[in-house]
GROMACS .gro file of C-alpha atoms in nm:
model
  372
    1MET     CA    1   2.261  -5.661  -2.949
    2THR     CA    2   2.511  -5.900  -2.791
    3SER     CA    3   2.716  -6.038  -3.077
    4ILE     CA    4   3.014  -6.253  -3.185
    5GLY     CA    5   3.229  -6.189  -3.469
    6GLY     CA    6   3.070  -5.847  -3.558
    7ALA     CA    7   2.722  -6.022  -3.616
    8GLU     CA    8   2.411  -6.062  -3.342
    9MET     CA    9   2.400  -6.342  -3.104
   10VAL     CA   10   2.051  -6.344  -3.161
   11ASP     CA   11   1.834  -6.113  -3.380
   12TRP     CA   12   1.570  -6.039  -3.144
   13ASN     CA   13   1.357  -5.851  -3.357
   14LEU     CA   14   1.365  -6.120  -3.611
   15ALA     CA   15   1.255  -6.328  -3.334
   16VAL     CA   16   0.918  -6.105  -3.261
   17ALA     CA   17   0.911  -6.063  -3.626
   18THR     CA   18   0.882  -6.451  -3.711
   19ALA     CA   19   0.681  -6.547  -3.413
   20THR     CA   20   0.424  -6.249  -3.512
   21ARG     CA   21   0.396  -6.373  -3.847
   22LEU     CA   22   0.364  -6.735  -3.788
   23VAL     CA   23   0.111  -6.728  -3.487
   24ARG     CA   24  -0.208  -6.822  -3.551
   25PRO     CA   25  -0.526  -6.579  -3.535
   26GLY     CA   26  -0.706  -6.579  -3.237
   27PRO     CA   27  -1.087  -6.674  -3.229
   28GLU     CA   28  -1.348  -6.434  -3.377
   29VAL     CA   29  -1.511  -6.186  -3.183
   30SER     CA   30  -1.647  -5.827  -3.222
   31ARG     CA   31  -1.494  -5.516  -3.141
   32ASP     CA   32  -1.733  -5.487  -2.875
   33GLU     CA   33  -1.704  -5.846  -2.716
   34ALA     CA   34  -1.337  -5.765  -2.696
   35ARG     CA   35  -1.361  -5.483  -2.492
   36ALA     CA   36  -1.589  -5.668  -2.284
   37ILE     CA   37  -1.366  -5.967  -2.232
   38VAL     CA   38  -1.092  -5.712  -2.129
   39ALA     CA   39  -1.268  -5.523  -1.884
   40GLU     CA   40  -1.384  -5.874  -1.742
   41LEU     CA   41  -1.049  -6.021  -1.713
   42ARG     CA   42  -0.930  -5.704  -1.525
   43LYS     CA   43  -1.212  -5.725  -1.316
   44HIS     CA   44  -1.144  -6.085  -1.215
   45ALA     CA   45  -0.784  -6.031  -1.187
   46LYS     CA   46  -0.854  -5.701  -0.911
   47SER     CA   47  -1.123  -5.966  -0.727
   48SER     CA   48  -0.854  -6.267  -0.721
   49GLU     CA   49  -0.621  -6.082  -0.515
   50GLU     CA   50  -0.856  -6.062  -0.181
   51HIS     CA   51  -0.953  -6.446  -0.261
   52VAL     CA   52  -0.601  -6.577  -0.298
   53ARG     CA   53  -0.474  -6.389  -0.006
   54SER     CA   54  -0.744  -6.526   0.204
   55PHE     CA   55  -0.724  -6.857   0.132
   56THR     CA   56  -0.328  -6.874   0.140
   57ARG     CA   57  -0.300  -6.683   0.427
   58MET     CA   58   0.008  -6.523   0.242
   59GLY     CA   59   0.001  -6.140   0.249
   60THR     CA   60   0.257  -5.850   0.315
   61ASP     CA   61   0.265  -5.462   0.381
   62ASP     CA   62   0.531  -5.458   0.123
   63VAL     CA   63   0.344  -5.555  -0.196
   64HIS     CA   64   0.519  -5.477  -0.553
   65ASP     CA   65   0.272  -5.250  -0.760
   66THR     CA   66   0.267  -5.558  -1.034
   67PRO     CA   67   0.071  -5.429  -1.319
   68VAL     CA   68  -0.201  -5.687  -1.516
   69LEU     CA   69  -0.180  -5.644  -1.871
   70VAL     CA   70  -0.427  -5.806  -2.086
   71VAL     CA   71  -0.261  -5.860  -2.417
   72ASP     CA   72  -0.328  -6.025  -2.765
   73ARG     CA   73  -0.067  -6.313  -2.893
   74ALA     CA   74   0.167  -6.070  -3.067
   75GLY     CA   75   0.190  -5.910  -2.718
   76TRP     CA   76   0.242  -6.213  -2.554
   77ILE     CA   77   0.545  -6.285  -2.759
   78LYS     CA   78   0.684  -5.901  -2.736
   79ALA     CA   79   0.691  -5.951  -2.321
   80ASN     CA   80   0.844  -6.284  -2.370
   81VAL     CA   81   1.119  -6.171  -2.591
   82ALA     CA   82   1.212  -5.910  -2.341
   83GLY     CA   83   1.225  -6.124  -2.037
   84PHE     CA   84   1.436  -6.380  -2.253
   85ARG     CA   85   1.689  -6.057  -2.327
   86GLU     CA   86   1.692  -5.996  -1.944
   87ILE     CA   87   1.773  -6.319  -1.809
   88LEU     CA   88   1.983  -6.463  -2.081
   89LYS     CA   89   2.245  -6.109  -2.103
   90PRO     CA   90   2.513  -6.249  -1.865
   91LEU     CA   91   2.549  -6.581  -2.076
   92LEU     CA   92   2.521  -6.378  -2.424
   93ASP     CA   93   2.820  -6.165  -2.227
   94LYS     CA   94   3.006  -6.420  -2.163
   95MET     CA   95   3.002  -6.623  -2.478
   96GLN     CA   96   3.077  -6.252  -2.660
   97ASP     CA   97   3.376  -6.249  -2.439
   98ARG     CA   98   3.459  -6.587  -2.636
   99ARG     CA   99   3.415  -6.472  -2.988
  100SER     CA  100   3.802  -6.479  -3.088
  101GLY     CA  101   3.782  -6.930  -2.988
  102PRO     CA  102   3.750  -7.175  -3.267
  103GLY     CA  103   3.450  -7.144  -3.475
  104GLY     CA  104   3.357  -6.797  -3.324
  105ALA     CA  105   3.324  -6.608  -3.693
  106MET     CA  106   3.111  -6.907  -3.795
  107LEU     CA  107   2.909  -6.896  -3.521
  108GLY     CA  108   2.906  -6.515  -3.532
  109ALA     CA  109   2.793  -6.533  -3.913
  110VAL     CA  110   2.494  -6.769  -3.911
  111GLY     CA  111   2.379  -6.763  -3.541
  112GLY     CA  112   2.189  -6.482  -3.501
  113LYS     CA  113   1.941  -6.476  -3.784
  114VAL     CA  114   1.943  -6.869  -3.748
  115THR     CA  115   1.829  -6.843  -3.345
  116GLY     CA  116   1.626  -6.527  -3.415
  117VAL     CA  117   1.405  -6.749  -3.696
  118GLU     CA  118   1.396  -7.078  -3.424
  119LEU     CA  119   1.324  -6.882  -3.126
  120GLY     CA  120   1.064  -6.696  -3.339
  121MET     CA  121   0.918  -7.017  -3.479
  122LEU     CA  122   0.923  -7.169  -3.116
  123LEU     CA  123   0.723  -6.856  -2.933
  124SER     CA  124   0.502  -6.874  -3.222
  125PHE     CA  125   0.386  -7.199  -3.143
  126LEU     CA  126   0.330  -7.139  -2.727
  127ALA     CA  127   0.197  -6.808  -2.815
  128SER     CA  128  -0.128  -6.933  -2.897
  129ARG     CA  129  -0.150  -7.199  -2.602
  130VAL     CA  130  -0.052  -6.962  -2.283
  131LEU     CA  131  -0.365  -6.847  -2.099
  132GLY     CA  132  -0.163  -6.639  -1.856
  133GLN     CA  133   0.175  -6.570  -1.707
  134TYR     CA  134   0.347  -6.405  -1.408
  135GLU     CA  135   0.645  -6.263  -1.559
  136THR     CA  136   0.891  -6.293  -1.288
  137PHE     CA  137   1.196  -6.132  -1.451
  138ALA     CA  138   0.997  -5.866  -1.676
  139PRO     CA  139   1.186  -5.535  -1.774
  140ALA     CA  140   0.973  -5.267  -1.822
  141THR     CA  141   0.923  -5.152  -2.204
  142ARG     CA  142   0.757  -4.849  -2.335
  143ASP     CA  143   0.470  -5.085  -2.463
  144LEU     CA  144   0.498  -5.307  -2.163
  145PRO     CA  145   0.511  -5.158  -1.788
  146ALA     CA  146   0.632  -5.362  -1.530
  147GLY     CA  147   0.643  -5.310  -1.127
  148GLU     CA  148   0.860  -5.108  -0.959
  149GLY     CA  149   1.180  -5.212  -0.734
  150GLY     CA  150   1.200  -5.564  -0.895
  151GLY     CA  151   0.819  -5.644  -0.940
  152GLY     CA  152   0.715  -5.831  -1.212
  153ARG     CA  153   0.391  -5.828  -1.421
  154LEU     CA  154   0.106  -6.051  -1.470
  155LEU     CA  155  -0.008  -6.093  -1.828
  156LEU     CA  156  -0.330  -6.254  -1.930
  157VAL     CA  157  -0.362  -6.363  -2.287
  158ALA     CA  158  -0.748  -6.322  -2.391
  159PRO     CA  159  -0.764  -6.484  -2.721
  160ASN     CA  160  -0.650  -6.785  -2.578
  161ILE     CA  161  -0.901  -6.785  -2.276
  162VAL     CA  162  -1.139  -6.752  -2.522
  163HIS     CA  163  -1.015  -7.026  -2.717
  164VAL     CA  164  -1.017  -7.248  -2.476
  165GLU     CA  165  -1.308  -7.178  -2.309
  166ARG     CA  166  -1.511  -7.221  -2.663
  167GLU     CA  167  -1.318  -7.558  -2.680
  168LEU     CA  168  -1.411  -7.680  -2.359
  169ASP     CA  169  -1.790  -7.540  -2.364
  170VAL     CA  170  -1.786  -7.441  -1.993
  171ASP     CA  171  -1.929  -7.119  -1.837
  172PRO     CA  172  -1.688  -6.808  -1.984
  173HIS     CA  173  -1.758  -6.598  -1.675
  174ASP     CA  174  -1.635  -6.890  -1.456
  175PHE     CA  175  -1.343  -6.997  -1.649
  176ARG     CA  176  -1.187  -6.633  -1.685
  177LEU     CA  177  -1.189  -6.571  -1.336
  178TRP     CA  178  -1.058  -6.980  -1.255
  179VAL     CA  179  -0.742  -6.864  -1.497
  180CYS     CA  180  -0.731  -6.516  -1.318
  181LEU     CA  181  -0.693  -6.705  -0.955
  182HIS     CA  182  -0.428  -6.939  -1.102
  183GLU     CA  183  -0.208  -6.651  -1.217
  184GLU     CA  184  -0.301  -6.407  -0.920
  185THR     CA  185  -0.141  -6.711  -0.698
  186HIS     CA  186   0.165  -6.646  -0.878
  187ARG     CA  187   0.151  -6.297  -0.811
  188THR     CA  188   0.097  -6.322  -0.443
  189GLN     CA  189   0.381  -6.614  -0.418
  190PHE     CA  190   0.633  -6.337  -0.553
  191SER     CA  191   0.518  -6.047  -0.352
  192ALA     CA  192   0.474  -6.235  -0.030
  193VAL     CA  193   0.796  -6.412  -0.029
  194PRO     CA  194   1.067  -6.132  -0.092
  195TRP     CA  195   1.343  -6.377  -0.121
  196LEU     CA  196   1.177  -6.563  -0.366
  197ARG     CA  197   1.276  -6.376  -0.688
  198ASP     CA  198   1.637  -6.365  -0.600
  199HIS     CA  199   1.679  -6.701  -0.534
  200LEU     CA  200   1.528  -6.807  -0.859
  201GLU     CA  201   1.726  -6.583  -1.028
  202GLY     CA  202   2.045  -6.727  -0.881
  203GLU     CA  203   1.995  -7.081  -0.956
  204ILE     CA  204   1.885  -6.977  -1.348
  205GLN     CA  205   2.200  -6.749  -1.346
  206ALA     CA  206   2.382  -7.107  -1.186
  207PHE     CA  207   2.234  -7.306  -1.435
  208LEU     CA  208   2.365  -7.052  -1.741
  209SER     CA  209   2.706  -7.016  -1.626
  210GLU     CA  210   2.769  -7.348  -1.659
  211THR     CA  211   2.677  -7.381  -1.997
  212GLU     CA  212   2.958  -7.473  -2.227
  213VAL     CA  213   3.040  -7.156  -2.438
  214ASP     CA  214   3.291  -7.259  -2.697
  215PRO     CA  215   3.086  -7.165  -3.014
  216MET     CA  216   3.143  -7.508  -3.164
  217THR     CA  217   3.008  -7.692  -2.880
  218VAL     CA  218   2.715  -7.481  -2.904
  219LEU     CA  219   2.660  -7.552  -3.299
  220GLU     CA  220   2.694  -7.941  -3.200
  221ARG     CA  221   2.398  -7.868  -2.921
  222ILE     CA  222   2.216  -7.714  -3.218
  223ARG     CA  223   2.270  -8.007  -3.467
  224GLU     CA  224   2.179  -8.274  -3.170
  225THR     CA  225   1.836  -8.088  -3.148
  226ALA     CA  226   1.762  -8.076  -3.529
  227GLN     CA  227   1.837  -8.454  -3.530
  228SER     CA  228   1.588  -8.482  -3.236
  229LEU     CA  229   1.331  -8.283  -3.390
  230ALA     CA  230   1.393  -8.469  -3.719
  231GLY     CA  231   1.378  -8.795  -3.552
  232GLY     CA  232   1.739  -8.874  -3.696
  233ARG     CA  233   1.917  -8.953  -3.396
  234PRO     CA  234   2.125  -9.268  -3.401
  235GLU     CA  235   1.972  -9.601  -3.263
  236ALA     CA  236   2.219  -9.651  -2.975
  237GLU     CA  237   2.035  -9.332  -2.822
  238GLU     CA  238   1.686  -9.446  -2.892
  239ASP     CA  239   1.672  -9.585  -2.525
  240ASP     CA  240   1.649  -9.286  -2.377
  241GLY     CA  241   1.320  -9.186  -2.470
  242GLY     CA  242   1.408  -8.865  -2.667
  243ARG     CA  243   1.558  -8.561  -2.489
  244SER     CA  244   1.417  -8.213  -2.439
  245LEU     CA  245   1.574  -7.904  -2.579
  246VAL     CA  246   1.680  -7.821  -2.200
  247GLU     CA  247   1.824  -8.174  -2.140
  248LEU     CA  248   2.058  -8.150  -2.457
  249VAL     CA  249   2.254  -7.866  -2.317
  250GLN     CA  250   2.305  -8.023  -1.931
  251THR     CA  251   2.642  -8.065  -1.778
  252PRO     CA  252   2.660  -8.289  -1.461
  253ALA     CA  253   2.644  -7.977  -1.267
  254GLN     CA  254   2.364  -7.807  -1.476
  255ARG     CA  255   2.179  -8.145  -1.343
  256GLU     CA  256   2.199  -8.064  -0.996
  257ILE     CA  257   2.084  -7.696  -1.050
  258LEU     CA  258   1.790  -7.813  -1.280
  259ALA     CA  259   1.707  -8.082  -0.990
  260ARG     CA  260   1.624  -7.787  -0.765
  261LEU     CA  261   1.490  -7.559  -0.999
  262THR     CA  262   1.221  -7.854  -1.110
  263ALA     CA  263   1.129  -7.913  -0.732
  264VAL     CA  264   1.072  -7.503  -0.681
  265MET     CA  265   0.859  -7.509  -0.996
  266SER     CA  266   0.647  -7.780  -0.924
  267LEU     CA  267   0.589  -7.622  -0.586
  268LEU     CA  268   0.489  -7.300  -0.745
  269GLU     CA  269   0.282  -7.453  -1.030
  270GLY     CA  270   0.101  -7.744  -0.769
  271HIS     CA  271   0.023  -7.439  -0.529
  272ALA     CA  272  -0.141  -7.236  -0.774
  273ASP     CA  273  -0.357  -7.524  -0.903
  274PHE     CA  274  -0.454  -7.623  -0.549
  275VAL     CA  275  -0.544  -7.267  -0.479
  276MET     CA  276  -0.774  -7.242  -0.763
  277ASP     CA  277  -0.922  -7.539  -0.663
  278GLY     CA  278  -0.939  -7.432  -0.268
  279VAL     CA  279  -1.095  -7.100  -0.383
  280GLY     CA  280  -1.293  -7.224  -0.639
  281PRO     CA  281  -1.643  -7.386  -0.481
  282ASP     CA  282  -1.725  -7.049  -0.323
  283VAL     CA  283  -1.682  -6.804  -0.632
  284VAL     CA  284  -1.648  -7.066  -0.940
  285PRO     CA  285  -2.002  -7.247  -0.925
  286SER     CA  286  -1.877  -7.457  -1.234
  287VAL     CA  287  -1.517  -7.534  -1.106
  288GLY     CA  288  -1.551  -7.918  -1.093
  289GLU     CA  289  -1.683  -7.922  -1.468
  290ILE     CA  290  -1.381  -7.701  -1.565
  291ARG     CA  291  -1.118  -7.868  -1.389
  292GLU     CA  292  -1.215  -8.218  -1.520
  293LYS     CA  293  -1.221  -8.097  -1.870
  294PHE     CA  294  -0.904  -7.860  -1.832
  295LYS     CA  295  -0.727  -8.183  -1.688
  296GLU     CA  296  -0.837  -8.375  -2.010
  297ARG     CA  297  -0.719  -8.130  -2.254
  298ARG     CA  298  -0.363  -8.095  -2.077
  299ALA     CA  299  -0.342  -8.479  -2.092
  300ARG     CA  300  -0.413  -8.525  -2.462
  301GLY     CA  301  -0.242  -8.279  -2.655
  302ALA     CA  302  -0.363  -8.141  -2.975
  303SER     CA  303  -0.207  -8.385  -3.226
  304ARG     CA  304   0.127  -8.598  -3.272
  305LEU     CA  305   0.302  -8.266  -3.394
  306ASP     CA  306   0.172  -8.106  -3.048
  307GLN     CA  307   0.316  -8.413  -2.841
  308ALA     CA  308   0.623  -8.397  -3.025
  309LEU     CA  309   0.698  -8.048  -3.004
  310ARG     CA  310   0.576  -8.052  -2.601
  311LYS     CA  311   0.860  -8.322  -2.550
  312LEU     CA  312   1.137  -8.140  -2.747
  313LEU     CA  313   1.024  -7.793  -2.563
  314GLY     CA  314   1.041  -7.995  -2.203
  315LEU     CA  315   0.629  -7.913  -2.172
  316ASP     CA  316   0.583  -8.254  -2.060
  317ALA     CA  317   0.773  -8.230  -1.782
  318LYS     CA  318   0.577  -7.918  -1.699
  319LEU     CA  319   0.239  -8.128  -1.704
  320ARG     CA  320   0.419  -8.333  -1.445
  321GLN     CA  321   0.489  -8.020  -1.236
  322TYR     CA  322   0.138  -7.922  -1.230
  323ARG     CA  323   0.019  -8.260  -1.135
  324ASP     CA  324   0.284  -8.322  -0.889
  325GLY     CA  325   0.345  -8.011  -0.700
  326GLU     CA  326  -0.029  -8.027  -0.676
  327ARG     CA  327  -0.033  -8.361  -0.492
  328PHE     CA  328   0.279  -8.229  -0.296
  329VAL     CA  329   0.077  -7.929  -0.155
  330ARG     CA  330  -0.243  -8.126  -0.083
  331ALA     CA  331  -0.084  -8.381   0.105
  332VAL     CA  332   0.114  -8.142   0.313
  333VAL     CA  333  -0.152  -7.919   0.403
  334GLY     CA  334  -0.368  -8.226   0.468
  335GLU     CA  335  -0.093  -8.325   0.715
  336VAL     CA  336   0.010  -7.992   0.909
  337GLY     CA  337  -0.240  -7.720   0.788
  338MET     CA  338  -0.234  -7.423   0.534
  339ASP     CA  339  -0.044  -7.245   0.836
  340GLY     CA  340   0.224  -7.529   0.843
  341PHE     CA  341   0.258  -7.580   0.447
  342ASN     CA  342   0.314  -7.199   0.464
  343ARG     CA  343   0.671  -7.277   0.647
  344VAL     CA  344   0.808  -7.381   0.302
  345TRP     CA  345   0.814  -6.997   0.213
  346THR     CA  346   1.059  -6.921   0.531
  347SER     CA  347   1.398  -6.952   0.321
  348PRO     CA  348   1.540  -7.155   0.023
  349ASN     CA  349   1.633  -7.423   0.293
  350THR     CA  350   1.265  -7.503   0.316
  351LEU     CA  351   1.184  -7.560  -0.025
  352PRO     CA  352   1.143  -7.889  -0.105
  353THR     CA  353   1.378  -8.124  -0.269
  354LYS     CA  354   1.267  -8.304  -0.571
  355SER     CA  355   1.272  -8.616  -0.444
  356GLU     CA  356   1.014  -8.485  -0.123
  357ILE     CA  357   0.807  -8.343  -0.408
  358ALA     CA  358   0.748  -8.735  -0.493
  359LYS     CA  359   0.735  -8.818  -0.101
  360PRO     CA  360   0.564  -8.509   0.121
  361ALA     CA  361   0.615  -8.671   0.434
  362ASP     CA  362   0.996  -8.668   0.416
  363TRP     CA  363   0.930  -8.267   0.388
  364VAL     CA  364   0.708  -8.277   0.668
  365ALA     CA  365   0.970  -8.482   0.866
  366ARG     CA  366   1.256  -8.240   0.778
  367VAL     CA  367   1.078  -7.902   0.835
  368HIS     CA  368   0.849  -7.977   1.118
  369ARG     CA  369   0.939  -8.277   1.334
  370LYS     CA  370   1.291  -8.185   1.328
  371GLY     CA  371   1.244  -7.805   1.434
  372GLU     CA  372   1.012  -7.949   1.693
   0.00000   0.00000   0.00000
């Protein structure tokens, strides 16, 4: 474990234990029903490959063998903690090097357990909401295999899928395939665009490298976050509409990196939404009903607490990414066709900027008209 002052910086085992203890149980299904659901999700994940690659015209002979794992909520928690450990390791190593700085002993004494519990609480909240996830930075573990040579893994969270299909009162077989189409699009994006994973990892590590690692500064950020969650920020700060956890740790350099990350994530999420709906009519008869009900569910949130946590975790920004990214993809495909849109995958230089996501015509002008 990475540590400061002899204490764990993050108690990962405590994070898993906390999240697993707090997460709500999934919907009730019999053992036979559970087996049938898992089998169907695996079947749909396999059939989605050809549907997505045919529609997007994206494919490669060098596809990493990325496994598809149908997991429960506890399995999703374990997978994400493993991912956090992998992506945050450089930052935690950097903080370990600063352990002799002012306040290092204090942070070392309290940080690991507190951070482990807080991370567990956040994961317990998310674990009942995520339907599926392509894990780009997925280290292989004994229980959770990952693709060779840098390939990730595709997670389908069975209890959450069942919960939502029942809540929306939609055809369960259509809904399961619809979800698989979205997640398979993410797998196709990374398998067909070899540079994309390294580019994203570079941006994330650049963001983390700009993080202020003085222990007392970290403690101050934790204090600010706690005040935001409790609604105890000074009145002078109220005009910003409330800041998310990510926004509380931004330096000017991080804001620039985050703008680029926001643009590429909007592209990836919007592209997946565009594809799942584009493929839908041919293979998912009730896609129109599913999309309409799902959009309403996304927009309204479950409760005031749910909305507050979504704001704190930056999930409202993720919802905007789905909407703005899908609008960008639809506009570009309408202007230059699917092959013209696929120029976006040529290199990091052809990815849209944050402003181009809002103004697709500017991306078309830069990438197509300038080239011509």
